[in-house]
Short mmCIF file of C-alpha atoms and ligand atoms in Angstrom, two decimals:
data_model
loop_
_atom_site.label_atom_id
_atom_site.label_comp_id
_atom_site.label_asym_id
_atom_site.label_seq_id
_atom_site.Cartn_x
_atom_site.Cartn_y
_atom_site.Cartn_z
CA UNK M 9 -17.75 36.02 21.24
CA UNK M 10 -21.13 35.20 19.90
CA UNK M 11 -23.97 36.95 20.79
CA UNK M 12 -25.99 35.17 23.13
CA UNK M 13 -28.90 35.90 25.89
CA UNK M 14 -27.09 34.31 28.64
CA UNK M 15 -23.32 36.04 28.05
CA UNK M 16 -21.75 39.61 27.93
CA UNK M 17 -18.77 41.40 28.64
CA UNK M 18 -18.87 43.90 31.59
CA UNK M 19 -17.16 47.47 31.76
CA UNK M 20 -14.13 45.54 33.55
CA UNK M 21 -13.91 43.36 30.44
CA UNK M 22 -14.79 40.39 32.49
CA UNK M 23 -17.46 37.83 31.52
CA UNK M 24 -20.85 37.94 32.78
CA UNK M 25 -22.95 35.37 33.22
CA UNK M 26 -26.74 35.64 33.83
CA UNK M 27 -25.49 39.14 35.24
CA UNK M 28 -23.26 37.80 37.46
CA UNK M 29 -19.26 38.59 37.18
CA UNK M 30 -17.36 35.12 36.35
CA UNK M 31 -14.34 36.04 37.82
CA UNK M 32 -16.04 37.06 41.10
CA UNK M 33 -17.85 33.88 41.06
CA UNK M 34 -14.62 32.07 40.46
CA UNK M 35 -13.32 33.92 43.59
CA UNK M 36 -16.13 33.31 45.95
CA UNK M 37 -16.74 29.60 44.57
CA UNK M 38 -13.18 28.44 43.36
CA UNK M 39 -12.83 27.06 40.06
CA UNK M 40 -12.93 24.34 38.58
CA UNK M 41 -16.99 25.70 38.79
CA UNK M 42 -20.18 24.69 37.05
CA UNK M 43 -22.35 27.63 36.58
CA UNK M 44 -26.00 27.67 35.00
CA UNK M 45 -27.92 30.60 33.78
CA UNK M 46 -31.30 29.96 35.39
CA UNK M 47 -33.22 32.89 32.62
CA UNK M 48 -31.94 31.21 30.14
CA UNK M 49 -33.31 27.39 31.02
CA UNK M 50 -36.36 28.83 31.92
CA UNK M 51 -36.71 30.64 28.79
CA UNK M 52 -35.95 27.34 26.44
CA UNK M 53 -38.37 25.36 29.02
CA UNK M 54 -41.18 28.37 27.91
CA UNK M 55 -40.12 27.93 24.34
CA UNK M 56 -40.61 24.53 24.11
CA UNK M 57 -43.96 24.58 26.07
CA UNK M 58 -45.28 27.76 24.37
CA UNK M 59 -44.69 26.11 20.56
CA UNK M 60 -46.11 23.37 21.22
CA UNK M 61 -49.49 25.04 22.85
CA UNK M 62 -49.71 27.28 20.21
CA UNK M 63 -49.67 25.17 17.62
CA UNK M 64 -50.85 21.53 19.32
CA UNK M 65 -53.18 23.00 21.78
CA UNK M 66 -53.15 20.82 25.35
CA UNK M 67 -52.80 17.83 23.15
CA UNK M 68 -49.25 17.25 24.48
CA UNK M 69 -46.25 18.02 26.85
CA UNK M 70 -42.40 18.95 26.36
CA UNK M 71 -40.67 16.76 28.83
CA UNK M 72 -36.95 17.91 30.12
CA UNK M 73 -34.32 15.23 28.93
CA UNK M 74 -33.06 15.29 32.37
CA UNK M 75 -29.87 13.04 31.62
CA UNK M 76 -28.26 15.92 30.03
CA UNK M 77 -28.25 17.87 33.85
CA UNK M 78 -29.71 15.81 36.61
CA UNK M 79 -30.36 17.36 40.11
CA UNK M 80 -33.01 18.19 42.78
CA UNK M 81 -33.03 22.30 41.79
CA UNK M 82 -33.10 21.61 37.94
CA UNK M 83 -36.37 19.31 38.21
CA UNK M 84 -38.11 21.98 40.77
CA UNK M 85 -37.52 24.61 37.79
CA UNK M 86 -39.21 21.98 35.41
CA UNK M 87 -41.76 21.59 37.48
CA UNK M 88 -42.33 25.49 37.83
CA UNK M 89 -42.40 25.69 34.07
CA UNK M 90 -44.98 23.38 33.97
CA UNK M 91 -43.48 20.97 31.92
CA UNK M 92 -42.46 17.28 32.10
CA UNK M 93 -39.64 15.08 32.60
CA UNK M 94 -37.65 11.78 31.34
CA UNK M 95 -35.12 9.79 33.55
CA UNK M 96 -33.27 7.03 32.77
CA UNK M 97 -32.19 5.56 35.78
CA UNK M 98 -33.25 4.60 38.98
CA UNK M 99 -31.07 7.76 40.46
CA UNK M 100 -32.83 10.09 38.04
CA UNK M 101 -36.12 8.91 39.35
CA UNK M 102 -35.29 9.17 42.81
CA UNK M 103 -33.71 12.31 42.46
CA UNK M 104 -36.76 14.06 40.42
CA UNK M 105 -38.80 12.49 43.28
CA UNK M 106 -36.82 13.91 45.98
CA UNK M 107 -37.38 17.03 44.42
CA UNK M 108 -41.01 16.73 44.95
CA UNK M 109 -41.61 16.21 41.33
CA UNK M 110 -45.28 15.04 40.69
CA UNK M 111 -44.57 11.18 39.28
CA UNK M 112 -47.34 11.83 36.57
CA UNK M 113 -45.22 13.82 34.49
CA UNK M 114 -42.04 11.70 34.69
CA UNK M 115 -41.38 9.30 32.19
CA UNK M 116 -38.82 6.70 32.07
CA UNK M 117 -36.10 5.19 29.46
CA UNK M 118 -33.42 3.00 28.93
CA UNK M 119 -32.48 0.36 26.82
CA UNK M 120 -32.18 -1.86 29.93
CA UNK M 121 -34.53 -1.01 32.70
CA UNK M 122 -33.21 -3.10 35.61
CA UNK M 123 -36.44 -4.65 37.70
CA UNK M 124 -35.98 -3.03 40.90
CA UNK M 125 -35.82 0.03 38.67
CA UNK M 126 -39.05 -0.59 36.78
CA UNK M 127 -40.26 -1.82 40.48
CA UNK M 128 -39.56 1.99 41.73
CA UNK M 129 -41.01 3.25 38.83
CA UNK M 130 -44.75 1.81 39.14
CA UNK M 131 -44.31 2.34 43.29
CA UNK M 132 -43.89 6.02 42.72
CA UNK M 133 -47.03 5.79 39.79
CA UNK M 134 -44.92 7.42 37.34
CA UNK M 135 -46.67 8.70 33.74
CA UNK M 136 -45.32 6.05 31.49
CA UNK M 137 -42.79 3.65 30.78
CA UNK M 138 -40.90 3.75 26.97
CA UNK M 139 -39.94 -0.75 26.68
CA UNK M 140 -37.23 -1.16 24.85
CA UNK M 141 -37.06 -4.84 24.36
CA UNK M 142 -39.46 -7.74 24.88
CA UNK M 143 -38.01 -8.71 28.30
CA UNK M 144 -39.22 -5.23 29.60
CA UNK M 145 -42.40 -5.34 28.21
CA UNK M 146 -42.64 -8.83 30.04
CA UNK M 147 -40.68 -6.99 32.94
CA UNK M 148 -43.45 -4.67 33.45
CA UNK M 149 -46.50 -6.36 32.88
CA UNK M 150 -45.23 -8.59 35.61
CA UNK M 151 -44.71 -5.61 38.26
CA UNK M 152 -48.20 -4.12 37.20
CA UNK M 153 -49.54 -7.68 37.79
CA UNK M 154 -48.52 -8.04 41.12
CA UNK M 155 -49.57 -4.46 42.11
CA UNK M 156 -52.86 -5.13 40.77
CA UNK M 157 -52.37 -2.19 38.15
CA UNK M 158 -52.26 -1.27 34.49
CA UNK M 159 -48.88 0.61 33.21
CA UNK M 160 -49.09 2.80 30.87
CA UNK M 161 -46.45 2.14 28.04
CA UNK M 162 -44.74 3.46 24.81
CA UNK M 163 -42.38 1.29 22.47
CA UNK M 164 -39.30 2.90 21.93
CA UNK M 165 -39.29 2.47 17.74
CA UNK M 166 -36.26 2.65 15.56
CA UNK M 167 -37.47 4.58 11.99
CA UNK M 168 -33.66 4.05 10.76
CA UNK M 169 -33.32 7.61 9.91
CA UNK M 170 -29.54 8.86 9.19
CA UNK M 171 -29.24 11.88 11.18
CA UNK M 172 -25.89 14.16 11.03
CA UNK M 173 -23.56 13.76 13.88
CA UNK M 174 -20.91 12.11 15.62
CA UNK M 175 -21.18 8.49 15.63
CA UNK M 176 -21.84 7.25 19.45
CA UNK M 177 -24.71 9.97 19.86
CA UNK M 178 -26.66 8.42 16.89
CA UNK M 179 -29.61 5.85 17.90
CA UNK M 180 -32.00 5.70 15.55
CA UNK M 181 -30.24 3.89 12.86
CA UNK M 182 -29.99 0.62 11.90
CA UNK M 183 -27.07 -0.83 13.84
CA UNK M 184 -28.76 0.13 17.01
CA UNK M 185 -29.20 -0.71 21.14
CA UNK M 186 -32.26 1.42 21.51
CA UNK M 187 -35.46 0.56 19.75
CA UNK M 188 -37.35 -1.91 18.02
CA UNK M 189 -36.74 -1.42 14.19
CA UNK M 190 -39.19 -1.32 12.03
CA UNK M 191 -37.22 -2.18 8.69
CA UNK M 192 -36.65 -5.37 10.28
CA UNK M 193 -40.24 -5.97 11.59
CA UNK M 194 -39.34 -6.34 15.09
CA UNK M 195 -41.55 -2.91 15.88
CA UNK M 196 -44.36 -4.74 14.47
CA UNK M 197 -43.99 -7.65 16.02
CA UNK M 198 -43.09 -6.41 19.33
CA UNK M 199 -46.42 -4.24 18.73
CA UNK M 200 -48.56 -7.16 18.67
CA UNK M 201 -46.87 -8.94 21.20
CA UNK M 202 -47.45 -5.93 23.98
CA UNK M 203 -51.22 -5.41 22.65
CA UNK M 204 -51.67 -9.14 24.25
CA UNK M 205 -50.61 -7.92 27.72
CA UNK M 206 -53.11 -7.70 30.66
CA UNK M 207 -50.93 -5.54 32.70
CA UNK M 208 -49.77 -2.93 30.46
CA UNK M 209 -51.51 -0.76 27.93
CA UNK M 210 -49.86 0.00 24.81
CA UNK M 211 -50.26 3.62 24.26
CA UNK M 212 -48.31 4.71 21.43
CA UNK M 213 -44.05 4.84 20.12
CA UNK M 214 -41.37 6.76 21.08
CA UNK M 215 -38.86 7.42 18.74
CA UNK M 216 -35.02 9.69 19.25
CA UNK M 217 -32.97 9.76 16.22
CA UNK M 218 -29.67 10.97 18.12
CA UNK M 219 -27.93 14.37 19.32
CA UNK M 220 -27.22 17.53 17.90
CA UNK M 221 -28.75 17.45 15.28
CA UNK M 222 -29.69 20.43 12.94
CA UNK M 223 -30.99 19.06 9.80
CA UNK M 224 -34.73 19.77 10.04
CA UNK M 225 -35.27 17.34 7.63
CA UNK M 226 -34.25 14.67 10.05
CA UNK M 227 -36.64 15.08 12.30
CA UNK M 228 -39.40 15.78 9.73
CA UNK M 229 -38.58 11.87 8.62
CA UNK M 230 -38.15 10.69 11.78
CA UNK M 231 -41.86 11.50 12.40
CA UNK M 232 -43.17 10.84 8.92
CA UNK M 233 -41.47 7.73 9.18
CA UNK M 234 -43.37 6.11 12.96
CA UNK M 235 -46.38 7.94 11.74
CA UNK M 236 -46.53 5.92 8.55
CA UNK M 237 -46.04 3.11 10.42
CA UNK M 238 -48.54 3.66 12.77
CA UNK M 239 -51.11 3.80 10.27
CA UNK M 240 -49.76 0.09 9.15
CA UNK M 241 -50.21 -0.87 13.01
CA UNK M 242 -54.06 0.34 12.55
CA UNK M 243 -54.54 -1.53 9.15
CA UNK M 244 -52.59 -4.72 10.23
CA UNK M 245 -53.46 -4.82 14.20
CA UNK M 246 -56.05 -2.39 14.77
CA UNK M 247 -53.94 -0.89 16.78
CA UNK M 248 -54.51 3.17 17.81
CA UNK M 249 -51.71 5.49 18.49
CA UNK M 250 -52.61 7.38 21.67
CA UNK M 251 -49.22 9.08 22.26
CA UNK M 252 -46.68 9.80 20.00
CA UNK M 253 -42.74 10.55 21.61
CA UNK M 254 -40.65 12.15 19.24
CA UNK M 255 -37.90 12.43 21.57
CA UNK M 256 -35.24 15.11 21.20
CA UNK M 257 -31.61 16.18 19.79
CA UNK M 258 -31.95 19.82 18.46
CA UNK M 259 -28.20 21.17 18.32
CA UNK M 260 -26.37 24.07 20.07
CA UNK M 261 -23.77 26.20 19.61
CA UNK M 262 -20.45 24.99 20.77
CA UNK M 263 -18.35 26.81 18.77
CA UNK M 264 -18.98 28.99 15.23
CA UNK M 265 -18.63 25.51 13.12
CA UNK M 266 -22.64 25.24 14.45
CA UNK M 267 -25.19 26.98 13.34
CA UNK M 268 -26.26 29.27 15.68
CA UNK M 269 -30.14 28.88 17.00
CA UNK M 270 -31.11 31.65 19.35
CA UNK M 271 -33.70 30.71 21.96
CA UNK M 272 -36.54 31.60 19.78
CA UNK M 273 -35.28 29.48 17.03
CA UNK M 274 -36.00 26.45 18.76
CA UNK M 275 -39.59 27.07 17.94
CA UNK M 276 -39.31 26.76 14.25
CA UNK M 277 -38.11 22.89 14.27
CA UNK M 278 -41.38 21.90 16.74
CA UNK M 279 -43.41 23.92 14.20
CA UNK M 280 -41.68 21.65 11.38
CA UNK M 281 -42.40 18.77 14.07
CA UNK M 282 -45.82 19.50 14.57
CA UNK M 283 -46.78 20.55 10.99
CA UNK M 284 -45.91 17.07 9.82
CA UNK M 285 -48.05 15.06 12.63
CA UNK M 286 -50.93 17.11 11.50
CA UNK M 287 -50.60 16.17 7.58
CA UNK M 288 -50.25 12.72 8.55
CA UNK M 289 -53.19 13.19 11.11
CA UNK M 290 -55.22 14.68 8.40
CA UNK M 291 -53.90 12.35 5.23
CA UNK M 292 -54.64 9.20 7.22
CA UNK M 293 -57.87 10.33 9.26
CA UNK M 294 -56.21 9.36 11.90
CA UNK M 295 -56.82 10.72 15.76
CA UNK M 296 -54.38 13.67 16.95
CA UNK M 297 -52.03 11.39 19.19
CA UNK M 298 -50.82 13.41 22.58
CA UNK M 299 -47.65 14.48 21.42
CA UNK M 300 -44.41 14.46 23.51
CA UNK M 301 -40.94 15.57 23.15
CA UNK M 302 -37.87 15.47 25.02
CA UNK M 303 -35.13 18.61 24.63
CA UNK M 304 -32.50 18.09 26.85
CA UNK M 305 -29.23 19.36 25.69
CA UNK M 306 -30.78 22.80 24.01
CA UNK M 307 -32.38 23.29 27.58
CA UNK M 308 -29.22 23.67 29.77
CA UNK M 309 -26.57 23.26 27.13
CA UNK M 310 -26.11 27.21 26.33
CA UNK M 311 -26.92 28.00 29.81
CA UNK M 312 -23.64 26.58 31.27
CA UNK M 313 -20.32 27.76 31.33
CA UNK M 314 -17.50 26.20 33.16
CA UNK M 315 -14.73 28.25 35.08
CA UNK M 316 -11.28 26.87 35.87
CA UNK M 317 -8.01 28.68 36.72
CA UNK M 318 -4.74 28.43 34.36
CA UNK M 319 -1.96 26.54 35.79
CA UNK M 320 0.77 24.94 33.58
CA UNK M 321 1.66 26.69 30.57
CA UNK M 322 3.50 23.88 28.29
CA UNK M 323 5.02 25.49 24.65
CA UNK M 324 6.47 22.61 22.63
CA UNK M 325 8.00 24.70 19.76
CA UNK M 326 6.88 24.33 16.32
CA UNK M 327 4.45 21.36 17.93
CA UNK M 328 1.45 22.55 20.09
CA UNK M 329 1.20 25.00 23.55
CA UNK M 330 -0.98 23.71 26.12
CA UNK M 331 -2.57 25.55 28.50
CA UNK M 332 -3.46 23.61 31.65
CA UNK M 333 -6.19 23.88 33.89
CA UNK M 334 -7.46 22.79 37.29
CA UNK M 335 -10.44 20.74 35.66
CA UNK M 336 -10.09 18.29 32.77
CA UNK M 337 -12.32 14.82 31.33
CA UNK M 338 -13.63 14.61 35.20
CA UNK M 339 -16.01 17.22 34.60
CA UNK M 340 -16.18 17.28 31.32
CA UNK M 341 -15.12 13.96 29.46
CA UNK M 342 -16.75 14.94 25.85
CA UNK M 343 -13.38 15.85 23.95
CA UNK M 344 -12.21 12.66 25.43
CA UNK M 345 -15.18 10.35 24.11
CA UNK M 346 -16.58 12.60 21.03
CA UNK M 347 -13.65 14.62 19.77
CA UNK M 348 -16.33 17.87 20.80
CA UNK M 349 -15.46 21.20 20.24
CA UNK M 350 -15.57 23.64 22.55
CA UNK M 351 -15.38 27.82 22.37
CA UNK M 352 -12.67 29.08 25.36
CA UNK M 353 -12.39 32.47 26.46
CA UNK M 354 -10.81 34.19 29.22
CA UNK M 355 -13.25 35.91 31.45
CA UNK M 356 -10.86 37.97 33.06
CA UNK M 357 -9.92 39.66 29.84
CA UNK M 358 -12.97 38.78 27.65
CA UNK M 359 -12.22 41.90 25.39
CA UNK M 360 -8.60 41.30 24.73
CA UNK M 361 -7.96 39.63 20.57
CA UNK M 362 -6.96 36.24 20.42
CA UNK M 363 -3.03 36.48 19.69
CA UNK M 364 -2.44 33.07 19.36
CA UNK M 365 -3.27 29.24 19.23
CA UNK M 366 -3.90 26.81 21.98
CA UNK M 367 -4.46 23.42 23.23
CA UNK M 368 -6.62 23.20 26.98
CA UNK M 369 -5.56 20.28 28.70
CA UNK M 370 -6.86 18.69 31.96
CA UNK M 371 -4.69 17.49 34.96
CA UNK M 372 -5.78 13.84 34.36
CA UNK M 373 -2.83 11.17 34.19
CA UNK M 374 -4.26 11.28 30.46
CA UNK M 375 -2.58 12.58 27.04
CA UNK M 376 -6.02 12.32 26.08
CA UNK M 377 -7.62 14.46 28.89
CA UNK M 378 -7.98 17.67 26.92
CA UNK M 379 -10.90 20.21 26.95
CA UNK M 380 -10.33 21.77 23.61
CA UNK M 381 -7.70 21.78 20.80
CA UNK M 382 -5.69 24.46 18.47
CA UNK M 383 -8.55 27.35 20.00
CA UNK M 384 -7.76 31.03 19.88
CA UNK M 385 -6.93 32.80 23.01
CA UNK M 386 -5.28 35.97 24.44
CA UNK M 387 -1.54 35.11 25.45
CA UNK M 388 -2.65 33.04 28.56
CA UNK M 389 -1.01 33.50 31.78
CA UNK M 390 -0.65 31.22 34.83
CA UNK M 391 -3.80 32.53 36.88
CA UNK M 392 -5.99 33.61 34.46
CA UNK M 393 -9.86 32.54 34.72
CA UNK M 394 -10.66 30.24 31.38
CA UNK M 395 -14.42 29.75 30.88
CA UNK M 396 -15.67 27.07 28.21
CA UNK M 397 -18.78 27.94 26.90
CA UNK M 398 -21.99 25.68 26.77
CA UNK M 399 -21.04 23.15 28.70
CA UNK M 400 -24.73 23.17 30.62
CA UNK M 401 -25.46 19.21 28.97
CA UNK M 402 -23.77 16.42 29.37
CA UNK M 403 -20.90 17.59 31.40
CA UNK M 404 -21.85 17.78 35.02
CA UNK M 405 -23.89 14.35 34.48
CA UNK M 406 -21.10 12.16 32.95
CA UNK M 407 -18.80 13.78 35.24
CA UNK M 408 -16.60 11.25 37.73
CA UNK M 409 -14.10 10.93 40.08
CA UNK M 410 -11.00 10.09 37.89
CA UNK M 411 -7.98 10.13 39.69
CA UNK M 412 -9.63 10.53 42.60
CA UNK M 413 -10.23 14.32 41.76
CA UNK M 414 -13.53 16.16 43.24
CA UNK M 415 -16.36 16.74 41.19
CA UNK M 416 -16.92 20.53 40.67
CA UNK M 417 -20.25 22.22 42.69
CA UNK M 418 -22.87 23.50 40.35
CA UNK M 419 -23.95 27.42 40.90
CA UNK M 420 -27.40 28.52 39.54
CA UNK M 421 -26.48 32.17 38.76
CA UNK M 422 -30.19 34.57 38.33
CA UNK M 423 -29.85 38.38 37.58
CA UNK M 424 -26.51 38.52 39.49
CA UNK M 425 -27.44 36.16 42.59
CA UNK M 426 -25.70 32.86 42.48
CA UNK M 427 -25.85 30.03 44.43
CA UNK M 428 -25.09 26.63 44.77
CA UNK M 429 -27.20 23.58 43.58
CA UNK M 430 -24.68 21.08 43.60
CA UNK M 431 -22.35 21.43 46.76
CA UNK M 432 -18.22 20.97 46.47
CA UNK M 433 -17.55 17.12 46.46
CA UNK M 434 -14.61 17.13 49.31
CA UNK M 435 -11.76 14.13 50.52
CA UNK M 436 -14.30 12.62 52.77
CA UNK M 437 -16.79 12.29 49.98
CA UNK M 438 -14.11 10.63 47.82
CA UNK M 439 -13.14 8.15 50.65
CA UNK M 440 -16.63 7.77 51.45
CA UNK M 441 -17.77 4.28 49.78
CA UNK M 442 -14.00 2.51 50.38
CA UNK M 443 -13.94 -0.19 52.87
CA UNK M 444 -10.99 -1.69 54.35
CA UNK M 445 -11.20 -5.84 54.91
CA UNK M 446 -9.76 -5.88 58.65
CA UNK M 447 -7.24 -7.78 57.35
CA UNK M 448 -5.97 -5.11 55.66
CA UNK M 449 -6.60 -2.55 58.75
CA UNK M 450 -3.02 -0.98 59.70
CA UNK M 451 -1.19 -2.88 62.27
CA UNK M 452 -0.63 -0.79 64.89
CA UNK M 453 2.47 -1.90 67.13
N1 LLP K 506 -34.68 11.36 24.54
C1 LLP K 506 -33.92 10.26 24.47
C2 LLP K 506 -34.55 8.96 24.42
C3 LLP K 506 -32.53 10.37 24.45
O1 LLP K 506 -31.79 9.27 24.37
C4 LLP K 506 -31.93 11.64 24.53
C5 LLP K 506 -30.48 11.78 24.55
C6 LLP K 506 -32.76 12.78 24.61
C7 LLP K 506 -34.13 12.59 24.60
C8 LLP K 506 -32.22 14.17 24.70
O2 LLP K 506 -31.48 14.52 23.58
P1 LLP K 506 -30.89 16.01 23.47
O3 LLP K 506 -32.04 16.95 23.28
O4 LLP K 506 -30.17 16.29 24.71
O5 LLP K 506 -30.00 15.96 22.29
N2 LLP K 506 -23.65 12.32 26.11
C9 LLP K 506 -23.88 12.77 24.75
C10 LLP K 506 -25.33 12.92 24.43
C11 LLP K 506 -26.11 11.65 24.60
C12 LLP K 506 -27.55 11.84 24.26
C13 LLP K 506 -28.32 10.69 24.76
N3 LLP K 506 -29.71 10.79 24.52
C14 LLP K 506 -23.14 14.09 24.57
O6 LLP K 506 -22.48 14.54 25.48
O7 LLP K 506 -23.19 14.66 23.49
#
């Protein structure tokens, strides 16, 4: 097991998270379970926010990438941290709002606002819009217009930077949806064409140059590369950057292929980050721009563990042994869509060696629905508690009803107390949406 803030073994040999007993929690919530170490977010959220102040002053503000865990408790602990927030959706918005989340601090992506979306957006006054293409700058100078207001807006700008991992989490390379390119000229262009705009006021770029990423270096270009290009936006358009986004993507550990970042670690790339604005700041006399970032997965990612009970035991000799459980790609759909890696144990017997090799498979209608493959674990028996660690990002919130199963309830677990934050979905909520036509009602005789 690694050593990390969030996890230990107790004196039962049973997991503990956030000093809470997973097998208890597995009794008294039923599996399959989300559970979030509330310490441990709050910690990254004060990491984050306490780099950045030491070494950027008040010239700035972390915002929580809330697409990688979206719901009404995790944006009132943002909010308590002090620290910002991006949504990408109409349903983030609302939900942040709902929460009583202070619109000024929310800002909002997406490669393709929809208008009622953008509408919602400007209703609720929200910080700042990123555009991501020319119809939504054109989208939202029309909304300010007829509210009789000036939007605040960033251009989401692509600096083509290569960074290292899987495929579908990149987006800020060339072959891109997101982001106005600035190989191509578009991010000038599209520059020039917002700075004509009565109705919105061009503030600055944002720029995200993918997911799990380690390579410092990445990000070092990333903002080396918008900066420079900011400075040709001042020669060529006179244009001042106000506010620079540098998104976010720092990596986590999933399993001991990654390299392993304790909390504190975190601080070291936004020093990187930071260190780099500043030369360009000082190499260009430019002004300091307000700088932004947006840490989503290394916020909640370590701080989540998932608990499901063993059922089907499958050994296909001299082929592969899968061990079954009650959850699958429903709540967690990232083996199925990124090949991710994932570190099992069993948290009822978290001290017992790994004796052997194992597949974890879902109860989808799937031969894909697996949660992890050829892992070590103890000799797993029907009824054992499996927990899959750091699964806090991206699990709960691309989560979905396939085959009609329930969404698990999320538990916020703090020094031993655990609740939910996420209730059980149950058979009414899955019928809940279906109409019948009356044709279709069922005659009765
Ligand atoms: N800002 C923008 C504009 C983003 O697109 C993202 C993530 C973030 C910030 C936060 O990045 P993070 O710190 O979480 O790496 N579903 C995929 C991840 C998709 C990431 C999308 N964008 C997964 O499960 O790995």
């Amino acid at each position: 097991m690694n050593e990390r803030d969030t996890l230990k073994v107790n004196e039962k040999g049973h997991l503990e998270l956030g000093g809470a007993d997973c097998v208890e929690l597995a009794k008294k919530f039923g599996t399959p379970l989300y559970l979030f170490d509330e310490t441990y977010i709050r910690k990254m959220m004060g990491v984050y926010r306490d780099t950045l102040k030491k070494h950027y002053g008040d010239n700035g503000l972390v915002l929580y990438a809330s697409k990688a865990f979206s719901c009404q408790a995790i944006y009132r602990i943002a909010d308590e941290e002090n620290i910002g927030i991006d949504v990408v959706s109409g349903g983030e918005l609302y939900t942040a709002l709902q929460a009583g989340f202070p619109a000024e601090r929310i800002y909002m992506h997406g490669n393709n606002k929809l208008d009622y979306e953008i509408g919602e957006a400007l209703d609720a006054g929200i910080g700042c819009i990123v555009a991501d293409a020319y119809s939504e700058i054109d989208k939202i100078d029309a909304e300010a217009k007829k509210r009789g207001m000036v939007q605040r807006i960033l251009l989401r700008i692509n600096p083509g930077v290569e960074a290292h991992t899987h495929a579908f989490v990149q987006t800020a390379t060339t072959d891109s949806k997101f982001g106005f390119s600035i190989a191509d000229g578009t991010a000038e262009k599209a520059t020039a064409y917002a700075m004509t705009k009565k109705n919105v006021k061009l503030d600055g770029y944002h720029c995200h140059i993918g997911s799990q990423i380690f390579e410092k270096q990445s990000f070092v270009l990333g903002v080396e590369k918008v900066m420079d290009f900011a400075v040709s936006m001042k020669d060529k358009l006179n244009f001042t950057l106000e506010t620079l986004n540098m998104g976010g993507g720092f990596g986590i550990w999933y399993t001991d292929e990654d390299r392993k970042i304790l909390a504190e670690g975190y601080a070291e790339y936004l020093e990187a980050l930071i260190q780099t604005v500043k030369e360009k700041v000082a190499q260009h006399g430019l002004k300091a721009p307000y700088l932004l970032l947006e840490p989503g997965r290394s916020i909640v990612g370590e701080a989540g563990v998932t608990l499901y009970t063993v059922g089907a035991i499958k050994d296909i000799p001299g082929v592969k042994k899968y061990v079954a459980v009650d959850g699958g790609m429903f709540d967690n759909p990232r083996y199925a869509l990124y090949q991710s890696k994932y570190t099992p144990i069993l948290a009822n017997r978290a001290n017992e060696p790994c004796t052997e090799i194992v597949s974890i498979a879902g109860k989808c209608c799937e031969s894909g629905d697996l949660i992890a493959v050829n892992v070590s674990l103890p000799k797993a028996e029907t009824g054992d508690i499996l927990a899959v660690l750091s699964t806090g990002a991206y699990n709960y919130s691309m989560a979905m009803n396939y085959n009609r199963n329930m969404i698990p309830p999320c538990v916020l677990v703090r020094d031993g107390e655990a609740e939910y934050i996420v209730k059980p979905q149950s058979y009414a909520d899955i019928v809940r949406n279906d109409v019948i036509p009356s044709r279709l009602l069922k005659k009765t005789k």
